[in-house]
C-alpha positions as CSV (number, residue, x, y, z in Angstrom):
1,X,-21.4,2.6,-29.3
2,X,-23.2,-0.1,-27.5
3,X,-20.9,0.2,-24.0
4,X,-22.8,0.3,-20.9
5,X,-21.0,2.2,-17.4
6,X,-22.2,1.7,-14.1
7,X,-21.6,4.7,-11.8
8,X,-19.6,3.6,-8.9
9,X,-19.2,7.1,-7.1
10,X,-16.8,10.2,-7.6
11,X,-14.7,12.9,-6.0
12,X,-13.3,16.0,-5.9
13,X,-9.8,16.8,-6.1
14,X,-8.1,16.0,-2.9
15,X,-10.3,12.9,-2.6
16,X,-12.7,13.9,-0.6
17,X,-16.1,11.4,-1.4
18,X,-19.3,12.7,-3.0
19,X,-22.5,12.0,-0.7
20,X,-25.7,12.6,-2.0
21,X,-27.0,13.8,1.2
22,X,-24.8,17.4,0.9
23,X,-26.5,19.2,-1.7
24,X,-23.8,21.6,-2.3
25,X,-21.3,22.0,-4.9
26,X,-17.9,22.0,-2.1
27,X,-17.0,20.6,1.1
28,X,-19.1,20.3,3.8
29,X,-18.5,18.6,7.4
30,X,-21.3,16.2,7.8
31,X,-22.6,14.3,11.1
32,X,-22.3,10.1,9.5
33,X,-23.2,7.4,11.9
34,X,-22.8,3.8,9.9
35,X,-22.9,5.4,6.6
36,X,-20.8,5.3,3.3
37,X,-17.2,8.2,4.2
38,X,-17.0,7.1,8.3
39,X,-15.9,4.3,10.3
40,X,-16.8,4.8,13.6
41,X,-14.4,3.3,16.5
42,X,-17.3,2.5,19.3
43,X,-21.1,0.8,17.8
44,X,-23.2,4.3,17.0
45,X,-20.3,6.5,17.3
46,X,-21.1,9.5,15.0
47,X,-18.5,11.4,13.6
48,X,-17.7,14.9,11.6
49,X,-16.7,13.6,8.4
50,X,-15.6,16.0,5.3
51,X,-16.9,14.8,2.0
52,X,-18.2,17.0,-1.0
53,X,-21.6,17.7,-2.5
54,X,-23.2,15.9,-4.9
55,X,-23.0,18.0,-7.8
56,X,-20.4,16.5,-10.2
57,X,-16.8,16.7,-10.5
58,X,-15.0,13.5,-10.4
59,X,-17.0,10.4,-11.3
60,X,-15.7,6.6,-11.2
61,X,-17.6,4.3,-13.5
62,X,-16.7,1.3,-14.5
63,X,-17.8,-0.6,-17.7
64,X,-20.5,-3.5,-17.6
65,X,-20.5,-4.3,-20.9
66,X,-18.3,-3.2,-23.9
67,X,-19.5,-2.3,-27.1
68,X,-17.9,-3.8,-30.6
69,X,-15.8,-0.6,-31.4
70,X,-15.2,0.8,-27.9
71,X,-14.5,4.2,-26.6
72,X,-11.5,6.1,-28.1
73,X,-9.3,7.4,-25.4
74,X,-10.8,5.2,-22.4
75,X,-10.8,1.3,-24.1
76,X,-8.2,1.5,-26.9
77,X,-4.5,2.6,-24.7
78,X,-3.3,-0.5,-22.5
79,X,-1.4,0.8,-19.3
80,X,2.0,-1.0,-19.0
81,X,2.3,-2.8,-14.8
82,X,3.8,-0.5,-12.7
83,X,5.4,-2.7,-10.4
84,X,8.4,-4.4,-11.6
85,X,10.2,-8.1,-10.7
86,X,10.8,-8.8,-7.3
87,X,14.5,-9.6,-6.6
88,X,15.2,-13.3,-6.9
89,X,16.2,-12.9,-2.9
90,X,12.5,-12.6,-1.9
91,X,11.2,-14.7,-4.6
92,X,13.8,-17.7,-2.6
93,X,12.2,-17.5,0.4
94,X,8.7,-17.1,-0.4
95,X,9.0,-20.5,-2.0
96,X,12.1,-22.0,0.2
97,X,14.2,-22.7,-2.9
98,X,17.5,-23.2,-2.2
99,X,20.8,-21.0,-3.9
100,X,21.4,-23.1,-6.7
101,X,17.6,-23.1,-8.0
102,X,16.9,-21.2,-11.0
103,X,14.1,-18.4,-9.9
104,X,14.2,-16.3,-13.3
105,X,11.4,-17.9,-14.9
């Protein structure tokens, strides 16, 4: 297959981001100051921030370019939308209609 992925990060079960600064296979409680996994609330504000090593167990790619036959099991199934019509309420005063207007369409 000619597909090409681009590697966009991973991690672990509970969520937890990889960071390629732990070298460990589990969680570790790392120092991050203006890093990727913390946020500080005050400028240069370091923080204790849980993330897991960077030995693989979760990895989120995402494809660049798709090849002519594609990759069974990851291109081929179509996931139906998960969210389903709004009620034609909201959809009335979003766009002011009035009662008598037609919002089904």
């Amino acid at each position: 297959n000619d597909c090409v992925f681009h590697l966009t990060g991973g991690n672990d079960k509970q969520g937890f981001p990889m960071k390629h600064a732990a070298l460990f296979p589990y969680r570790v409680k790392l120092l991050c100051d203006g890093h990727s996994c913390y946020r500080s609330r005050r400028t240069d504000d370091p923080g204790r921030k849980s993330v897991r090593g960077c030995i693989v167990n979760t990895i989120i790619i995402g494809i660049v370019k798709q090849g002519g036959t594609g990759v069974p099991g990851l291109t081929g199934n179509i996931l139906p939308k998960r969210l389903g019509p709004k009620p034609a309420i909201k959809i009335r005063r979003l766009s002011s209609s009035s009662q008598e207007d037609d919002v089904s369409k």
